mmCIF file of C-alpha atoms in Angstrom:
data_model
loop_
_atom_site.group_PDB
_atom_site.id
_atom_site.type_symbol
_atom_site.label_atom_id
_atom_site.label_comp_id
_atom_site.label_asym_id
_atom_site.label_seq_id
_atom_site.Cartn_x
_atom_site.Cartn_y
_atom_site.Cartn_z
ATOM 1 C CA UNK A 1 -12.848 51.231 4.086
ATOM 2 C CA UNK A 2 -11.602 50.474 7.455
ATOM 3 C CA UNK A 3 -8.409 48.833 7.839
ATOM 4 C CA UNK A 4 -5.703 48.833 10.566
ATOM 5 C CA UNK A 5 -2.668 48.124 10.380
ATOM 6 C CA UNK A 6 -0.143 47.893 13.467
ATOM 7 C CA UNK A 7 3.152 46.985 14.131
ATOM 8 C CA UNK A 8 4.522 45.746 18.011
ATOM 9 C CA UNK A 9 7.523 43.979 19.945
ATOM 10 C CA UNK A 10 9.908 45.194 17.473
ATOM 11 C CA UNK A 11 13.233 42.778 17.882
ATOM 12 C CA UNK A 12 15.911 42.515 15.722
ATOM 13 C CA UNK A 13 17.505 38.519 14.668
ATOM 14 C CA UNK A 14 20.345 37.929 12.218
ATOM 15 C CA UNK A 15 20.299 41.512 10.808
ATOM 16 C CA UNK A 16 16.360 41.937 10.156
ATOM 17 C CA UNK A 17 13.476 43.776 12.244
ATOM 18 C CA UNK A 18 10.315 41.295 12.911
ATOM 19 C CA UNK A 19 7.244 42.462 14.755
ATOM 20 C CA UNK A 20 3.788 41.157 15.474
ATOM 21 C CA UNK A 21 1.786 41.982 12.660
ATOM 22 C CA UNK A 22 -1.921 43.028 13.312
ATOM 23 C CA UNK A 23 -4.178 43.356 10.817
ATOM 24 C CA UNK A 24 -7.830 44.685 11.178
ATOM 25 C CA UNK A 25 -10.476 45.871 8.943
ATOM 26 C CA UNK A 26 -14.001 47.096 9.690
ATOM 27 C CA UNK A 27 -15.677 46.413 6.280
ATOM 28 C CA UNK A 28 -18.314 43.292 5.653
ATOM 29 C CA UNK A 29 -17.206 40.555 3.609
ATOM 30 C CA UNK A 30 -14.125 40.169 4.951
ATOM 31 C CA UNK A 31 -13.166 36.582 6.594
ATOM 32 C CA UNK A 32 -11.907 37.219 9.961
ATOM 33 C CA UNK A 33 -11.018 35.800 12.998
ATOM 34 C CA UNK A 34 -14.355 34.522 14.703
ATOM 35 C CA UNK A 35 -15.800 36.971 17.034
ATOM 36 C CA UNK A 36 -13.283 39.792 16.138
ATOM 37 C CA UNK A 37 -12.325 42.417 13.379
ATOM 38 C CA UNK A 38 -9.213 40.525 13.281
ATOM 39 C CA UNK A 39 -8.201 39.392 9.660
ATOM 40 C CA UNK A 40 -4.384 38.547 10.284
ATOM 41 C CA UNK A 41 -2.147 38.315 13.732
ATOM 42 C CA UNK A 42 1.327 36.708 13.262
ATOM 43 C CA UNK A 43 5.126 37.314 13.118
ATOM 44 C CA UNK A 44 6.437 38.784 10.136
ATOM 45 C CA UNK A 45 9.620 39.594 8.773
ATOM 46 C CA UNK A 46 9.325 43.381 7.942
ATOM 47 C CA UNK A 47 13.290 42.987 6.287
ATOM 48 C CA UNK A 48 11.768 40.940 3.828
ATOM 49 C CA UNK A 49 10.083 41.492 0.611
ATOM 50 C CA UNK A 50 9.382 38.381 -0.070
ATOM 51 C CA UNK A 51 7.322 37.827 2.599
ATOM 52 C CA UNK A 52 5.203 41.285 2.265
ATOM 53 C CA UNK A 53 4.233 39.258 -1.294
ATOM 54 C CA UNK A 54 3.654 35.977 0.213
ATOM 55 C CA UNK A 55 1.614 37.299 2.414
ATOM 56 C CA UNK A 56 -0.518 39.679 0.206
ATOM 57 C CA UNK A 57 -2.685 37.187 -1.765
ATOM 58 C CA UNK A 58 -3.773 34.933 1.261
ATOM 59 C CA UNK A 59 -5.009 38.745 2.731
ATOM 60 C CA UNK A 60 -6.705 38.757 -0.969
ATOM 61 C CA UNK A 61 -8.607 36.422 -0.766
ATOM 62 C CA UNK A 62 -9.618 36.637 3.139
ATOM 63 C CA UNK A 63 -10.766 40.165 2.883
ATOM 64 C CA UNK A 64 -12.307 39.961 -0.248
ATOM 65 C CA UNK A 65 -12.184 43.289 -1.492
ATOM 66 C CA UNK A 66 -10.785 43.776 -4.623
ATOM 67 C CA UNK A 67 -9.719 47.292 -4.419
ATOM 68 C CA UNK A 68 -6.957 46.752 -1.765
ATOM 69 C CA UNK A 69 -3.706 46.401 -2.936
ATOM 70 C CA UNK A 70 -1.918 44.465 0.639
ATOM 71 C CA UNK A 71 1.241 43.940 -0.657
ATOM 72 C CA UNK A 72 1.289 47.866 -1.309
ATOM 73 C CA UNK A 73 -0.145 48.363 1.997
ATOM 74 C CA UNK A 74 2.874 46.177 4.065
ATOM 75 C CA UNK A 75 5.633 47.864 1.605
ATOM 76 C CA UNK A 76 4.335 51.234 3.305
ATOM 77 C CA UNK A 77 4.212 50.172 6.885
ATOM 78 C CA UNK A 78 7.390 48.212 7.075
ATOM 79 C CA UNK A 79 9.505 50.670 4.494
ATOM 80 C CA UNK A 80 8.329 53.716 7.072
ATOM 81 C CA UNK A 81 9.189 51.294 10.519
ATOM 82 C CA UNK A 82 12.521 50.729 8.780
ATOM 83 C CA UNK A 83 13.439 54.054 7.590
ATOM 84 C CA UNK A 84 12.248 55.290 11.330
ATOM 85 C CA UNK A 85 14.619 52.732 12.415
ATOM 86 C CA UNK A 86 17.390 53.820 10.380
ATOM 87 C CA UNK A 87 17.725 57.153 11.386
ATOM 88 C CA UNK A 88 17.319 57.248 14.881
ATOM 89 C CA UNK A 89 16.529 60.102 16.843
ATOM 90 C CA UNK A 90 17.996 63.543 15.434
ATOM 91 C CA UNK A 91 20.898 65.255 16.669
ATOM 92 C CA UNK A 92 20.002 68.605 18.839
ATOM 93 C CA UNK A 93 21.905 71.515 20.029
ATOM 94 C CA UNK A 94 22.525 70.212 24.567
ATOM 95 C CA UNK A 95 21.458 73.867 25.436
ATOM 96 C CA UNK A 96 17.908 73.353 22.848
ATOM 97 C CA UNK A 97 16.756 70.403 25.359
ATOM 98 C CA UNK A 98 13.785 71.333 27.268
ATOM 99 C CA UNK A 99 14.932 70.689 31.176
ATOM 100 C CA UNK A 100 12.156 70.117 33.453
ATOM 101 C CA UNK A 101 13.931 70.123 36.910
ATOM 102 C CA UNK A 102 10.879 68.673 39.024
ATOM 103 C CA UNK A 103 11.185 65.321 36.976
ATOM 104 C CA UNK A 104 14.570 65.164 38.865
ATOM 105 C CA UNK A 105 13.522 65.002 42.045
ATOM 106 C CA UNK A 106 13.155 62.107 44.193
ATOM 107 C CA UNK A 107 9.769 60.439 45.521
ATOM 108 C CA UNK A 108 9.332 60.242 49.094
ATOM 109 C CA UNK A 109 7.059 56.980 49.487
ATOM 110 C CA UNK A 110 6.779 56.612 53.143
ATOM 111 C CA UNK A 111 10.330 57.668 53.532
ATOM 112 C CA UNK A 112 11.618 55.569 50.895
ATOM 113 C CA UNK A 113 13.612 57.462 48.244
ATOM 114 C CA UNK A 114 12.322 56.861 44.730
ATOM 115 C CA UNK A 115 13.867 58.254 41.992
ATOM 116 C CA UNK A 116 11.287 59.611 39.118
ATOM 117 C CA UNK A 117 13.012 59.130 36.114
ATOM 118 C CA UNK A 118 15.150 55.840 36.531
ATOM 119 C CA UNK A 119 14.728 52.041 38.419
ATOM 120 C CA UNK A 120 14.899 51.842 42.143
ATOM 121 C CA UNK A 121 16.315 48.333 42.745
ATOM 122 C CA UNK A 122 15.926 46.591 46.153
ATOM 123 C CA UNK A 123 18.000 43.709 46.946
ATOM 124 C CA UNK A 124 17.046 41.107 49.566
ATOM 125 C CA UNK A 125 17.188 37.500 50.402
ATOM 126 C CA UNK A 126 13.908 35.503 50.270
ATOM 127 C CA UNK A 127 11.333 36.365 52.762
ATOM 128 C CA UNK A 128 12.905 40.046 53.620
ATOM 129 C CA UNK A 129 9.448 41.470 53.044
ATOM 130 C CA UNK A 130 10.385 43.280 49.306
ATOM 131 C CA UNK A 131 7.095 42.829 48.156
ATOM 132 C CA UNK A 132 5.142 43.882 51.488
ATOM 133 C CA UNK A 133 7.866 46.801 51.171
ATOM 134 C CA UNK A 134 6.679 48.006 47.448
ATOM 135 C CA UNK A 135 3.207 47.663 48.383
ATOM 136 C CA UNK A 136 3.802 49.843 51.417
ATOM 137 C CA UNK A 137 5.781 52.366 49.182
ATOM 138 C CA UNK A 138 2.950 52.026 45.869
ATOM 139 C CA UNK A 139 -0.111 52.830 48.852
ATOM 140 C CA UNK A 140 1.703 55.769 50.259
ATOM 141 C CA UNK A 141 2.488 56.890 46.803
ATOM 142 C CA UNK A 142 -1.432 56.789 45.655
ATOM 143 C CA UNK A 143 -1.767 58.526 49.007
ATOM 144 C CA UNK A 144 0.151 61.500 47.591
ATOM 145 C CA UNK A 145 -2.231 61.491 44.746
ATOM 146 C CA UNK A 146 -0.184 59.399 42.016
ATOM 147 C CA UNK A 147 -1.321 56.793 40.132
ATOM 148 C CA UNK A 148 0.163 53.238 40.469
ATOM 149 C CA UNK A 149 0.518 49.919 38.603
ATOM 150 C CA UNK A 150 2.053 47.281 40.823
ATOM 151 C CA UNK A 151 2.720 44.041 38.933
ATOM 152 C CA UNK A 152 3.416 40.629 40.703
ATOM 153 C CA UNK A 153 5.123 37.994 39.569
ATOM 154 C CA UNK A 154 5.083 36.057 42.779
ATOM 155 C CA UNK A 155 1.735 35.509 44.827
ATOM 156 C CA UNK A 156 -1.913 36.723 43.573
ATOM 157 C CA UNK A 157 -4.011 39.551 44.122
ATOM 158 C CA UNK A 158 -5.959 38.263 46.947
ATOM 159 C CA UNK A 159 -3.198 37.965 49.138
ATOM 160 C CA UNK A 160 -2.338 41.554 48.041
ATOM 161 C CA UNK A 161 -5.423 42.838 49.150
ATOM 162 C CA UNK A 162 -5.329 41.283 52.252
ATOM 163 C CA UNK A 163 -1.763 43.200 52.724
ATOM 164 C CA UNK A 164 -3.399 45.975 51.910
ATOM 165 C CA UNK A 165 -5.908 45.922 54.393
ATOM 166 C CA UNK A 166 -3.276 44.883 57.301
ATOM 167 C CA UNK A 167 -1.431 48.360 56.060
ATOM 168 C CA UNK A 168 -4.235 50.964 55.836
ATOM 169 C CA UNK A 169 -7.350 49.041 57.221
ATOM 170 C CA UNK A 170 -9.888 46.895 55.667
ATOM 171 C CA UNK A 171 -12.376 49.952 54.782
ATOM 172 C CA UNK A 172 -10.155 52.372 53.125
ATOM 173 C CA UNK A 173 -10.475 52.514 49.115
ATOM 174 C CA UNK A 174 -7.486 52.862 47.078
ATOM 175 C CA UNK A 175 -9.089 54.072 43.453
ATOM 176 C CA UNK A 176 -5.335 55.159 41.899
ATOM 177 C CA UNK A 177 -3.641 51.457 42.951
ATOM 178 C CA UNK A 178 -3.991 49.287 39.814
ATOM 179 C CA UNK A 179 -2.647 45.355 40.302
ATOM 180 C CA UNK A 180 -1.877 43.183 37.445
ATOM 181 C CA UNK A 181 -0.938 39.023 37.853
ATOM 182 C CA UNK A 182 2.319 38.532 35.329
ATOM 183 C CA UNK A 183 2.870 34.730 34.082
ATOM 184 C CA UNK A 184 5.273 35.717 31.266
ATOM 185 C CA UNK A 185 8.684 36.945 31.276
ATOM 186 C CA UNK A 186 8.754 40.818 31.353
ATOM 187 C CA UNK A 187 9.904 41.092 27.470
ATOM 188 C CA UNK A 188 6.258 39.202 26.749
ATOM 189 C CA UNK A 189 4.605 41.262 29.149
ATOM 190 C CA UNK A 190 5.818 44.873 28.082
ATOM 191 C CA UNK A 191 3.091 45.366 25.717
ATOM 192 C CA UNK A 192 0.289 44.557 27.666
ATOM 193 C CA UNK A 193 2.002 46.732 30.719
ATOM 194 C CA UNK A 194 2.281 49.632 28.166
ATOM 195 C CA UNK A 195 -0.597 49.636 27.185
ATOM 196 C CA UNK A 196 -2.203 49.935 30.725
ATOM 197 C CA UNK A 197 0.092 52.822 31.347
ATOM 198 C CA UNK A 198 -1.042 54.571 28.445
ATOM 199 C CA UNK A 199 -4.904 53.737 29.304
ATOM 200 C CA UNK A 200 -4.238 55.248 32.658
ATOM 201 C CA UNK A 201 -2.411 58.275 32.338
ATOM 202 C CA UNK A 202 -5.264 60.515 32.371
ATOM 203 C CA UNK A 203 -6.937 61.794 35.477
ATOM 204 C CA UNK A 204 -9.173 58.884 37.089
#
């Protein structure tokens, strides 16, 4: 039988892990979510016992299969994210960590200085032309043959484009320079931006 079972924006409140809970299943008879394979989709408390057996006969009965045992099923996913939790990553010997020196060295977009493995913060009073700046820095980037995500919290993509075109000319094609509109604050974005990372790691 097909069922998922995920996990995501892990937090911590008052001394107990919560997460959004996503349950799927592929098998027929199952009452989901109209249009979807979804059968649950909610906070949960993964601290909580309680609610792993509150919320195991309402799955019952909505994915009406009798040989599923949910409670079981949410003790093993939330006892494994907790125990993960609990003991952290591992101690290692400093000279055992793998060092790969070319992940230390800085990104030359345009002749700004980018640094590859931490946040490059520009500071600037309204109107200073930051975001024409990391659109300048993002195209020459892609130029180089990286792949970029620039997210905007500000204007929308048409006016974007139109930047871009101003910068590099209204013909040329940019097939490694990805653009996403953000609404949300960046804590209810994260997943949705990870997830596009992930997607587009591999070679285009």
């Amino acid at each position: 039988m097909g069922t998922y079972l995920s996990l995501t924006r892990i937090r911590h409140e008052r001394n107990e892990t919560f997460g959004l809970l996503r349950i799927k299943v592929t098998f027929r008879g199952a009452k989901t979510i109209y249009g979807t394979q979804i059968l649950h989709c909610a906070d949960f408390n993964c601290s909580s016992h309680e609610a792993r057996k509150r919320l195991g006969n309402p799955l019952d009965k909505r994915a009406n299969a009798d040989d599923i045992d949910w409670t079981l099923l949410l003790d093993e996913l939330c006892v494994r994210l907790l125990e993960i939790e609990e003991q952290g990553e591992p101690e290692r010997l400093l000279h055992d960590i793998p060092l790969d020196r070319a992940s230390f060295l800085e990104l030359d977009a345009g002749g700004l200085p980018l640094l590859r493995r931490h946040p490059s913060i520009w500071f600037g009073d309204g109107g200073a032309a930051k975001s024409y700046l990391a659109l300048y820095a993002a195209i020459n980037l892609v130029q180089q043959g990286e792949t970029v995500l620039y997210l905007d919290w500000e204007f929308a993509g048409e006016e974007h484009r139109l930047r871009m075109e101003r910068l590099i000319g209204h013909d040329a094609k940019l097939p490694r320079l990805f653009y996403v509109r953000c609404d949300r604050p960046l804590s209810k974005e994260v997943n949705k931006i990870r997830t596009i990372i992930s997607d587009r790691k591999s070679p285009l």
